[in-house]
Coordinates of C-alpha atoms in Angstrom, one line a residue:
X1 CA -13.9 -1.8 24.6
X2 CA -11.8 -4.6 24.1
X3 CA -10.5 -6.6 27.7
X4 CA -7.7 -8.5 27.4
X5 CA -6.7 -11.5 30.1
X6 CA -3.1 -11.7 31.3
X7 CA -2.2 -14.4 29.0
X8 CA -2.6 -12.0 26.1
X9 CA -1.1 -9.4 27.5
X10 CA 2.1 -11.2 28.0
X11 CA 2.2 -12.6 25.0
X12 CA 1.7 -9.2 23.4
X13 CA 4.3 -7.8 25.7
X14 CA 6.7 -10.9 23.9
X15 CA 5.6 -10.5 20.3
X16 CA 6.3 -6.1 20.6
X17 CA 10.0 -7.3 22.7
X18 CA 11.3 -10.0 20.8
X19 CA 9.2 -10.6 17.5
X20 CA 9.1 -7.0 15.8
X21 CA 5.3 -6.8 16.2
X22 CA 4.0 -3.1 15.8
X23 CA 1.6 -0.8 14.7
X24 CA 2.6 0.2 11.2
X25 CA 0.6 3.3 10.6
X26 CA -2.4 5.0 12.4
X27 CA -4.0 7.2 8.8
X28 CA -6.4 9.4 9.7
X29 CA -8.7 9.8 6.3
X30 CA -10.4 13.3 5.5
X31 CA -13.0 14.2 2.9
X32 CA -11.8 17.0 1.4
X33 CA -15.1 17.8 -0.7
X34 CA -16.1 20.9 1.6
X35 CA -12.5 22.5 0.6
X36 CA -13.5 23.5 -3.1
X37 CA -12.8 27.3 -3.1
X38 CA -13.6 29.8 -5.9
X39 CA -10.0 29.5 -7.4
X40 CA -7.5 27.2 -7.4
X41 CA -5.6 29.2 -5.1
X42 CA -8.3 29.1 -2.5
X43 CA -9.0 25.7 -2.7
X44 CA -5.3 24.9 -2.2
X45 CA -5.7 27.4 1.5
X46 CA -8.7 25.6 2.4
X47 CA -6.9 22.4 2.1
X48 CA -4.0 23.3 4.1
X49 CA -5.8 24.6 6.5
X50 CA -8.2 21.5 7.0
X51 CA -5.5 19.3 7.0
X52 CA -3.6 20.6 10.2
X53 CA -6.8 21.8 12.1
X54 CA -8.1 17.7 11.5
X55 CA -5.3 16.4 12.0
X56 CA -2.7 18.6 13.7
X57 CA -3.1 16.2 16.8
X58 CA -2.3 12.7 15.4
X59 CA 1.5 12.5 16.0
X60 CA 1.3 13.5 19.6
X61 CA -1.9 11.3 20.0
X62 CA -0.6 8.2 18.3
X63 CA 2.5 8.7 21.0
X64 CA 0.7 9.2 23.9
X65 CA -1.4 5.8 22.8
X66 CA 2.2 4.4 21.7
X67 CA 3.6 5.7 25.8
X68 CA 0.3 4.5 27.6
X69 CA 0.0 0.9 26.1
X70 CA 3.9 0.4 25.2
X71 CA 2.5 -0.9 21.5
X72 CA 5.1 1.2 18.7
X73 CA 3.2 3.1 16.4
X74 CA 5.4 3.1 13.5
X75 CA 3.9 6.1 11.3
X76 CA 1.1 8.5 11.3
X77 CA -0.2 9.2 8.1
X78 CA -3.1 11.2 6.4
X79 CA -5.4 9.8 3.5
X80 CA -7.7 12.8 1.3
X81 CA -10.2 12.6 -1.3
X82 CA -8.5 12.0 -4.5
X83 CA -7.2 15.8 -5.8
X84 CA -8.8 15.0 -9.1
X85 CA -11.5 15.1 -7.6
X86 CA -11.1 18.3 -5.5
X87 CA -9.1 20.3 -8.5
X88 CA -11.5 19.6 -11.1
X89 CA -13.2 22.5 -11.2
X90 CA -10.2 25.3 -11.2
X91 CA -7.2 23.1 -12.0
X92 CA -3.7 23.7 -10.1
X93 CA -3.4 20.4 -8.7
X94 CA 0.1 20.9 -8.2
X95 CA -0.8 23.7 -6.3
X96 CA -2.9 21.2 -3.7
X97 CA 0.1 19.1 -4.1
X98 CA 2.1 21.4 -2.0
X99 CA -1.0 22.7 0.4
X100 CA -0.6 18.7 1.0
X101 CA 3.2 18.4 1.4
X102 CA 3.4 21.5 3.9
X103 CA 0.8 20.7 5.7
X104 CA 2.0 17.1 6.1
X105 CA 5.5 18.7 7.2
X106 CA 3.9 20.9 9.8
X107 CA 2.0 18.5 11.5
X108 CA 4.7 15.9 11.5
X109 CA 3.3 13.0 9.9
X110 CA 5.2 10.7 7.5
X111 CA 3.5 10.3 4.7
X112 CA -0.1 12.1 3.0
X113 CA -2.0 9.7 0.3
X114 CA -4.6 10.8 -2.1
X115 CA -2.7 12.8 -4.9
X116 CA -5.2 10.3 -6.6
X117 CA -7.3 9.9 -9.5
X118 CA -10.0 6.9 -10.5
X119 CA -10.1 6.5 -14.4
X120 CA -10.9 2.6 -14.5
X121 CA -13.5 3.2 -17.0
X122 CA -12.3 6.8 -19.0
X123 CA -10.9 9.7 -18.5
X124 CA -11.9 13.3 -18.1
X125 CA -10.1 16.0 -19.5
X126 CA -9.5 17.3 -16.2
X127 CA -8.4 13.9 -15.1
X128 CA -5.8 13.6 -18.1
X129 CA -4.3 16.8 -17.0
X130 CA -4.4 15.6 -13.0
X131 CA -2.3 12.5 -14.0
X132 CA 0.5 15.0 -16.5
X133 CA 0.8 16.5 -13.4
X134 CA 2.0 13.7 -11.2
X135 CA 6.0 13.4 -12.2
X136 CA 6.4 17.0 -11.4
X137 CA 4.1 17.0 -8.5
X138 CA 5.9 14.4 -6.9
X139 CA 9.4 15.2 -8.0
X140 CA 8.9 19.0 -6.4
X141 CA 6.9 17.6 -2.6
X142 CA 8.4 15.3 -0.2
X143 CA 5.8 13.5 1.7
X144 CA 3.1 13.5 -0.6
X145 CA 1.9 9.6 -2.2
X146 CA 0.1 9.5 -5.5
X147 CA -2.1 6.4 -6.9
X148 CA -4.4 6.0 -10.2
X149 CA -7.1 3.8 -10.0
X150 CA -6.8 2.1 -13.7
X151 CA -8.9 -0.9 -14.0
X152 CA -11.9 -2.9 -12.2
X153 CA -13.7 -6.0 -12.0
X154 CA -17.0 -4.5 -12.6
X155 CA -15.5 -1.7 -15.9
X156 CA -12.5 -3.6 -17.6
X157 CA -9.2 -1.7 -17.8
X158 CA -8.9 1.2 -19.1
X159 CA -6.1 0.8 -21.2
X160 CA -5.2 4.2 -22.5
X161 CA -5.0 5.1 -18.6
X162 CA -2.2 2.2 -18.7
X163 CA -0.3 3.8 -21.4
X164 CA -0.1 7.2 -19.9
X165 CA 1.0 5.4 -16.3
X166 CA 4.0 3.8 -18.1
X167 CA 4.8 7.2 -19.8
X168 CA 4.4 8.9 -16.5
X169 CA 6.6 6.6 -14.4
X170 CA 9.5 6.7 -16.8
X171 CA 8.8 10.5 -16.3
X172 CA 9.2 10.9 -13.0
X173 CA 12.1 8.3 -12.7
X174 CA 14.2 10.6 -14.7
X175 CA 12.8 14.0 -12.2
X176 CA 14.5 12.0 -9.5
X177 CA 17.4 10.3 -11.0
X178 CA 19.4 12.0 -8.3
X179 CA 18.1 9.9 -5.6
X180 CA 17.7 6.8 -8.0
X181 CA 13.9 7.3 -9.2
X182 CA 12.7 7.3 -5.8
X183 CA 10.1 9.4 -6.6
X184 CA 8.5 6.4 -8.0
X185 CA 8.5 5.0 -4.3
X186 CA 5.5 7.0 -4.0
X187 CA 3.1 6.2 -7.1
X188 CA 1.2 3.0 -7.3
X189 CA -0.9 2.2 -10.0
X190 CA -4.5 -0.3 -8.6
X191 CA -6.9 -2.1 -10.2
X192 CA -9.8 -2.5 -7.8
X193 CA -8.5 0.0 -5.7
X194 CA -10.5 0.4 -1.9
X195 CA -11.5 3.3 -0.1
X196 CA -10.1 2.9 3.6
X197 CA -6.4 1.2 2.6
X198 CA -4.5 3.1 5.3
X199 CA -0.9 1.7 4.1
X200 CA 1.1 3.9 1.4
X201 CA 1.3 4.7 -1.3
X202 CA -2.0 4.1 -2.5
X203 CA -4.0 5.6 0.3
X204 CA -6.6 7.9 -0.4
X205 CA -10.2 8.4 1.3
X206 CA -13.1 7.4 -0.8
X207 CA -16.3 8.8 -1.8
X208 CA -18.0 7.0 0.5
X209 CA -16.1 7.4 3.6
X210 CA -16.8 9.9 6.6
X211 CA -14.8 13.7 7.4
X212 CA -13.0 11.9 9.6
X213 CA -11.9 8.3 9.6
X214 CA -9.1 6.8 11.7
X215 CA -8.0 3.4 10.0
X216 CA -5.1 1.3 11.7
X217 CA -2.8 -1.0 9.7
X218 CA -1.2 -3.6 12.1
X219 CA 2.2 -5.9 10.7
X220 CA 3.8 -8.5 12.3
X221 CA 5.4 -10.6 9.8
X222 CA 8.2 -11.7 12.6
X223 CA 5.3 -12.9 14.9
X224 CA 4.1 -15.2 12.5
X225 CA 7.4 -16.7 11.3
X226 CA 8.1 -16.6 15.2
X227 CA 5.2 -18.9 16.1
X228 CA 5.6 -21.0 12.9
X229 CA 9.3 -21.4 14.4
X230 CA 8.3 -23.1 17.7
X231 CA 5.2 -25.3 16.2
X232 CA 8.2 -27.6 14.6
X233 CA 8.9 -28.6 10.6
X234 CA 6.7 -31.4 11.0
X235 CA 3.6 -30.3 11.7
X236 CA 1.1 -30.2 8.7
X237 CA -0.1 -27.5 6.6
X238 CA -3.5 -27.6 8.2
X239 CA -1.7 -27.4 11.6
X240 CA 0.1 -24.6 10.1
X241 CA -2.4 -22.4 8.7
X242 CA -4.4 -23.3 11.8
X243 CA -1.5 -21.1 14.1
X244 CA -0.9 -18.5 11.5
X245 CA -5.0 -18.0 11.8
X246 CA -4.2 -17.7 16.1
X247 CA -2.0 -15.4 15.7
X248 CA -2.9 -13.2 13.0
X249 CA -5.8 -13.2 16.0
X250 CA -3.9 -11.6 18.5
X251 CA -2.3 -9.0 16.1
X252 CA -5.6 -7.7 15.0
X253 CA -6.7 -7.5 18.5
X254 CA -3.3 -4.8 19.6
X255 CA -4.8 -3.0 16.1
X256 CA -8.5 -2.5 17.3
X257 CA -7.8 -1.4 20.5
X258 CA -5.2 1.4 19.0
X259 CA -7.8 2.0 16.5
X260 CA -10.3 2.8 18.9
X261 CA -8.6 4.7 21.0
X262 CA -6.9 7.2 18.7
X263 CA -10.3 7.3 17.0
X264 CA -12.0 8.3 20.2
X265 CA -9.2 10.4 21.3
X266 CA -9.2 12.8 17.9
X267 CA -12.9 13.0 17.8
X268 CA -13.4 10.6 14.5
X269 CA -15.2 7.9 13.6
X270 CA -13.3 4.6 13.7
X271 CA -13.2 3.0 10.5
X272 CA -11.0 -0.6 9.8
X273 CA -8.1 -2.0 11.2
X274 CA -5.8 -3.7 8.0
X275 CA -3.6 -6.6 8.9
X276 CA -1.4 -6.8 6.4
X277 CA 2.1 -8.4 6.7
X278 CA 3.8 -5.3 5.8
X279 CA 7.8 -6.3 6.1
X280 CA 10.7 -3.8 6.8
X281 CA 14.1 -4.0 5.8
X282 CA 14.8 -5.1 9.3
X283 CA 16.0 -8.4 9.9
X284 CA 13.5 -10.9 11.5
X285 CA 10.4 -9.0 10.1
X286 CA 10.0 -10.7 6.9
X287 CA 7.0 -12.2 5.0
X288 CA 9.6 -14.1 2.9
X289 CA 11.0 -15.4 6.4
X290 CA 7.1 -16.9 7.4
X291 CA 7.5 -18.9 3.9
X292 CA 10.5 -20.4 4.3
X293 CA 9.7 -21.0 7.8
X294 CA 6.8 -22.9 6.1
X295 CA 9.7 -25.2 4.3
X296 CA 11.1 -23.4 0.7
X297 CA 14.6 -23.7 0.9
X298 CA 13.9 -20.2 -0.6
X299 CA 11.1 -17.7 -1.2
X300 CA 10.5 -18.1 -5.0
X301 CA 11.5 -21.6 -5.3
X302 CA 8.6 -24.0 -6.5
X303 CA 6.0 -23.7 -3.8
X304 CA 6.0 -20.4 -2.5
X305 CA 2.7 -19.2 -4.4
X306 CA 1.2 -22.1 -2.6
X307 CA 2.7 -21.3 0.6
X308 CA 1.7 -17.5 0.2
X309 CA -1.8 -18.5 -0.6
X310 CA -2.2 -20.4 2.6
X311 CA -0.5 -17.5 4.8
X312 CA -2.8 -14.8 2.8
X313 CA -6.0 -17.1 3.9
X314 CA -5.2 -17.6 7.3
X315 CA -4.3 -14.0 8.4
X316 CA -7.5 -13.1 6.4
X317 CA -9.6 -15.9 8.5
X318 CA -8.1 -14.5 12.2
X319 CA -8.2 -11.0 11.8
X320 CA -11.9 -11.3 10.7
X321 CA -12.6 -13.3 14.1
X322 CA -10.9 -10.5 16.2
X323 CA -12.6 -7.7 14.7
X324 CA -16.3 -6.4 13.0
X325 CA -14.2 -4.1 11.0
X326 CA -10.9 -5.6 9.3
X327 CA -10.8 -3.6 6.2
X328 CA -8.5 -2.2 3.8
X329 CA -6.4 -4.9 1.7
X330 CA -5.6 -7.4 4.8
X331 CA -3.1 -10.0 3.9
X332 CA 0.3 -10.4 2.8
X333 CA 2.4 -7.5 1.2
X334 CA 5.9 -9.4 -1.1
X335 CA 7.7 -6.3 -1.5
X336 CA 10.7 -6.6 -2.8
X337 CA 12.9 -3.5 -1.4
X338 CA 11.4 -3.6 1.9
X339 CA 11.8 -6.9 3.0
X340 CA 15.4 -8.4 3.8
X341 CA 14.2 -11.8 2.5
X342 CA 12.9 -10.4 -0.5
X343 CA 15.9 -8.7 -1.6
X344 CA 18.2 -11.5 -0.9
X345 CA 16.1 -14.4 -2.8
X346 CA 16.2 -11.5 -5.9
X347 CA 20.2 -11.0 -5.6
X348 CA 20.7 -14.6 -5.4
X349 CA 18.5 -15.4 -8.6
X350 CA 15.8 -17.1 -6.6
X351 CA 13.1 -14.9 -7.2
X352 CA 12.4 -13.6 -10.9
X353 CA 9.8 -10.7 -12.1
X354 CA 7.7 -13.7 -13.2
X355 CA 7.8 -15.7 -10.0
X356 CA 6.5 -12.3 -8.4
X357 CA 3.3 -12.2 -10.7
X358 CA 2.1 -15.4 -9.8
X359 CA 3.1 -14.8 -5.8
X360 CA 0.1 -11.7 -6.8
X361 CA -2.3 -14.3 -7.7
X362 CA -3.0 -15.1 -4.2
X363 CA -1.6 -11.9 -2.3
X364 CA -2.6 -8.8 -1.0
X365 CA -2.1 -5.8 -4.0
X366 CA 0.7 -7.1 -6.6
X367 CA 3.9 -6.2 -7.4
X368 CA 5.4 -3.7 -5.1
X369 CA 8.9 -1.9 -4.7
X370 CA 10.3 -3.8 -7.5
X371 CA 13.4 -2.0 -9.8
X372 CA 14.3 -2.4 -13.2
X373 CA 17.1 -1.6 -15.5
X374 CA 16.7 2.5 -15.9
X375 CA 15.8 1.6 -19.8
X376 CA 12.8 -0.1 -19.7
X377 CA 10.9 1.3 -22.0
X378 CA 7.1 2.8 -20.9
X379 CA 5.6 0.5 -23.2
X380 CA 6.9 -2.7 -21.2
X381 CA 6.1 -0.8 -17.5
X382 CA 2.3 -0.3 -19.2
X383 CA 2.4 -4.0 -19.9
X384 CA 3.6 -4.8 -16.4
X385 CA 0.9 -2.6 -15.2
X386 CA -1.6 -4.5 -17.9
X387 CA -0.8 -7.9 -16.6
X388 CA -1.6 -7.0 -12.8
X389 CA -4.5 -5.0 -13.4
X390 CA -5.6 -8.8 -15.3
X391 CA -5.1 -10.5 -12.4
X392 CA -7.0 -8.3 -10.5
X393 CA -9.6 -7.4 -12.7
X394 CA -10.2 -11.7 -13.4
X395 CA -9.7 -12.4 -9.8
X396 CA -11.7 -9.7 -8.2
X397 CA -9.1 -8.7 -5.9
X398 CA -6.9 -5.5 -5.7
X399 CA -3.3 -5.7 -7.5
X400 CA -0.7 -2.8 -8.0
X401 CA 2.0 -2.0 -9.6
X402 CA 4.5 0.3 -7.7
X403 CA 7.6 -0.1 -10.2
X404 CA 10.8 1.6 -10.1
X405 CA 12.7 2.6 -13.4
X406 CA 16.4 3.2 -11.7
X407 CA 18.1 5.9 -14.1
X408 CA 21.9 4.6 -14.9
X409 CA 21.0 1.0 -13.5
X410 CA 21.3 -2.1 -14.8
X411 CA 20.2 -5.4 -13.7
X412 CA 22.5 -6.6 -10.2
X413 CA 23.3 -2.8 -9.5
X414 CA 21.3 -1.8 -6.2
X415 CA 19.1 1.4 -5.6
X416 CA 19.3 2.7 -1.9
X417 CA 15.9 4.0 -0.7
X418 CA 16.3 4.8 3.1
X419 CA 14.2 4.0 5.7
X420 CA 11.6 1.5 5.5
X421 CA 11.8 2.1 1.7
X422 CA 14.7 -0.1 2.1
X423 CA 17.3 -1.4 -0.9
X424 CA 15.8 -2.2 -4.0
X425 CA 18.0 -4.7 -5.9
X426 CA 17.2 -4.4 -10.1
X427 CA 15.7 -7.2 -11.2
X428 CA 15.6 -8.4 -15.0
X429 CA 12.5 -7.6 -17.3
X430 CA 12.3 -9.6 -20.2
X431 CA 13.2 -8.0 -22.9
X432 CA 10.7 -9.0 -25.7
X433 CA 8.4 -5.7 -26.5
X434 CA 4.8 -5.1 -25.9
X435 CA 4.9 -1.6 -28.2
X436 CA 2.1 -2.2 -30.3
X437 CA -0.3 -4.0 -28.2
X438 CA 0.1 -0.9 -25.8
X439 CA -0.4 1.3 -29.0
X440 CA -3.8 -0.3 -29.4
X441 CA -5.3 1.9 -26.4
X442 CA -9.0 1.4 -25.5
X443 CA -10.4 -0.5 -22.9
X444 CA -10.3 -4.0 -22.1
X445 CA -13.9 -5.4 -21.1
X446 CA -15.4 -6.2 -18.1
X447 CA -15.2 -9.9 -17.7
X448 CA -18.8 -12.2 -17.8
X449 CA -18.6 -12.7 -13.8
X450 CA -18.9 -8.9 -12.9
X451 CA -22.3 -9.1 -14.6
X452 CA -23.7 -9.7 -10.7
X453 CA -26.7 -7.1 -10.9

């Protein structure tokens, strides 16, 4: 039980009124490994019908919590085993893909994760035919989010997984050309992917997780640049990181009790509260905002992968004081669609494709909600992908690549998303080919430091 004195309740009361500070998403994981049916028709039932018995109380729950402590809870979401796993017997994955999207709509929630597959070191046959199924998988559901697990610290990457990821994203750009390859909104492609990440797209519920796991992820990206507003431009970076670390603090502190409570409330076990800085198109609840609070003249401007790197730390440091359980990916999300900073630093010329690999280096996952000209070829979106999953796989942290292809676009045009998607402004990809080295195929080796055994 956490107690909180009446300083921190005021202050919380300030940061939810005035600073944008919310919940972001209460995601209720399930294992789905006790739906396998005899066909792929029953399997696809069993799923449905798990799905809203679970969870068929977690929108009313998370508003009753939401009433009763006056904290918004943005979304509700559900996270499942990875379908790959769960249609590898019988196949029909895009028959699970619509057991998931209909039971998502009838129980209300946002979004449902875990049209997922892990092929960091090979793939199956049946996992080969999981990820030909994504484009029209996602191009025929709504709510449902997709991710594939291509690369590790401890396998290498598996590079012909990266090949079919860039031929599968230019796929299911063209599927949903209508609504300017939104459908790509929904497919992220990890290296080092984790099994309790309760933020979308990449959710899914791991192996190793429980039947039923609530996981919390709490933003506040305008508290931070709110309390780095009132300590003063003079104050020093130690001074600095030292406030971000308070008051990433107090933010984990509104997650663990929401965590707890829905947890307790829908009969699960509680699993992690994730701070991560997750920004919204809204203004004043911007990560690009907290760094030029910290004194760019502009977010990609010499600097700002120092500046994230200090920001990342900190909110690491304080939501790891506040709570036993900060999980997921924890940190500071730079997309570019969804945050107001983002896309004006892009529009203005500030912030390049380039600027936003190194920004990765130090961040939480990699480069997120970013558009290009609709003829990129799939060759240069698997070299994107290759260069994050590098990162990652050298750096032993998780990177992604959630990259939009916009059909008819060039770069300058805009792509309207909706809703905390937001605007995605197209950004330039240089235009020298990677065609052959993609051809190559394979799998890049594990590097000498995941030898840890």
């Amino acid at each position: 039980m956490i107690n909180f004195n009446k300083n921190e309740i005021l202050e919380t009361v300030a940061m939810i009124d005035d600073e944008n500070l919310d919940v972001r998403t209460v995601t209720m994981a399930l294992s789905l490994f006790d739906c396998v049916g005899r066909t792929a028709e029953e399997t696809a039932d069993l799923v449905y019908k798990k799905i809203v018995s679970r969870a068929g109380d977690l929108v009313r729950t998370g508003e009753d919590i939401a009433a009763q402590y006056g904290v918004p809870i943005v979304n509700k979401r559900v996270s499942v085993t990875p379908v790959s796993l769960i249609g590898a017997r019988h196949g029909g994955f895009e028959k699970i893909a619509r057991a998931l999207d209909a039971a998502a709509k009838d129980i209300g929630i946002d979004f449902i994760g875990g049209y997922s597959a892990l092929v960091h070191k090979g793939m199956t046959a049946f996992e080969r035919d999981f990820i030909e199924s994504i484009p029209s998988a996602l191009a025929a559901t709504h709510k449902v989010c997709s991710s594939v697990n291509v690369g590790s610290t401890r396998s290498g990457i598996n590079m012909d997984a990266v090949r079919l990821m860039g031929e599968k994203i230019k796929e299911l750009s063209e599927r949903t050309a209508d609504t300017g390859g939104s459908g790509c909104a929904k497919l992220v492609v990890f290296c080092n992917a984790v099994e309790d990440n309760p933020f979308m797209a990449g959710a899914f519920t791991g192996a190793g997780e429980g039947d039923a796991v609530i996981n919390v992820g709490v933003s506040g990206p305008g508290v931070v640049a709110c309390a780095l507003r009132k300590l003063g431009k003079n104050a020093d970076l130690l001074t600095v990181a030292e406030e971000i670390k308070r008051t990433a603090f107090k933010i984990t502190r509104v997650g663990q009790l929401v965590a707890n409570e829905a947890a307790k409330r829908l009969h699960a076990t509680f699993g992690i509260v994730d701070l991560s800085l997750a920004p919204t198109p809204k203004v004043g609840d911007s990560v690009a905002q907290i760094l030029e609070e910290m004194g760019l003249e502009s977010v990609g401007a010499p600097g700002t992968t120092a500046c994230l790197a200090i920001l990342n730390d900190a909110v690491k440091k304080g939501g790891v004081m506040a709570s036993s359980s900060v999980g997921g990916l924890s940190g500071a999300f730079i997309p570019v669609s969804e945050d107001a900073g983002m896309i004006a630093a892009a529009e203005r010329g500030a912030l390049s494709l380039e600027k936003l690999e190194a920004m990765t280096c130090v961040c939480s996952v990699g480069l997120d909600m970013i558009a290009v000209p609709g003829d990129t070829s799939a060759a240069t979106i698997s070299a994107v992908i290759a260069d994050e999953c590098a990162i990652g796989m050298i750096n032993q942290k998780t990177t992604a690549v959630r990259i939009i292809p916009a059909a008819g676009k060039k770069v300058g045009d805009r792509v309207e998303l909706g809703g905390l998607l937001g605007t995605a402004p197209v950004m330039r990809v240089n235009g020298y080919g990677a065609e052959r080295f993609i051809a190559r195929g394979g799998r890049v080796p594990a590097p000498l430091h995941s030898l840890k055994n």
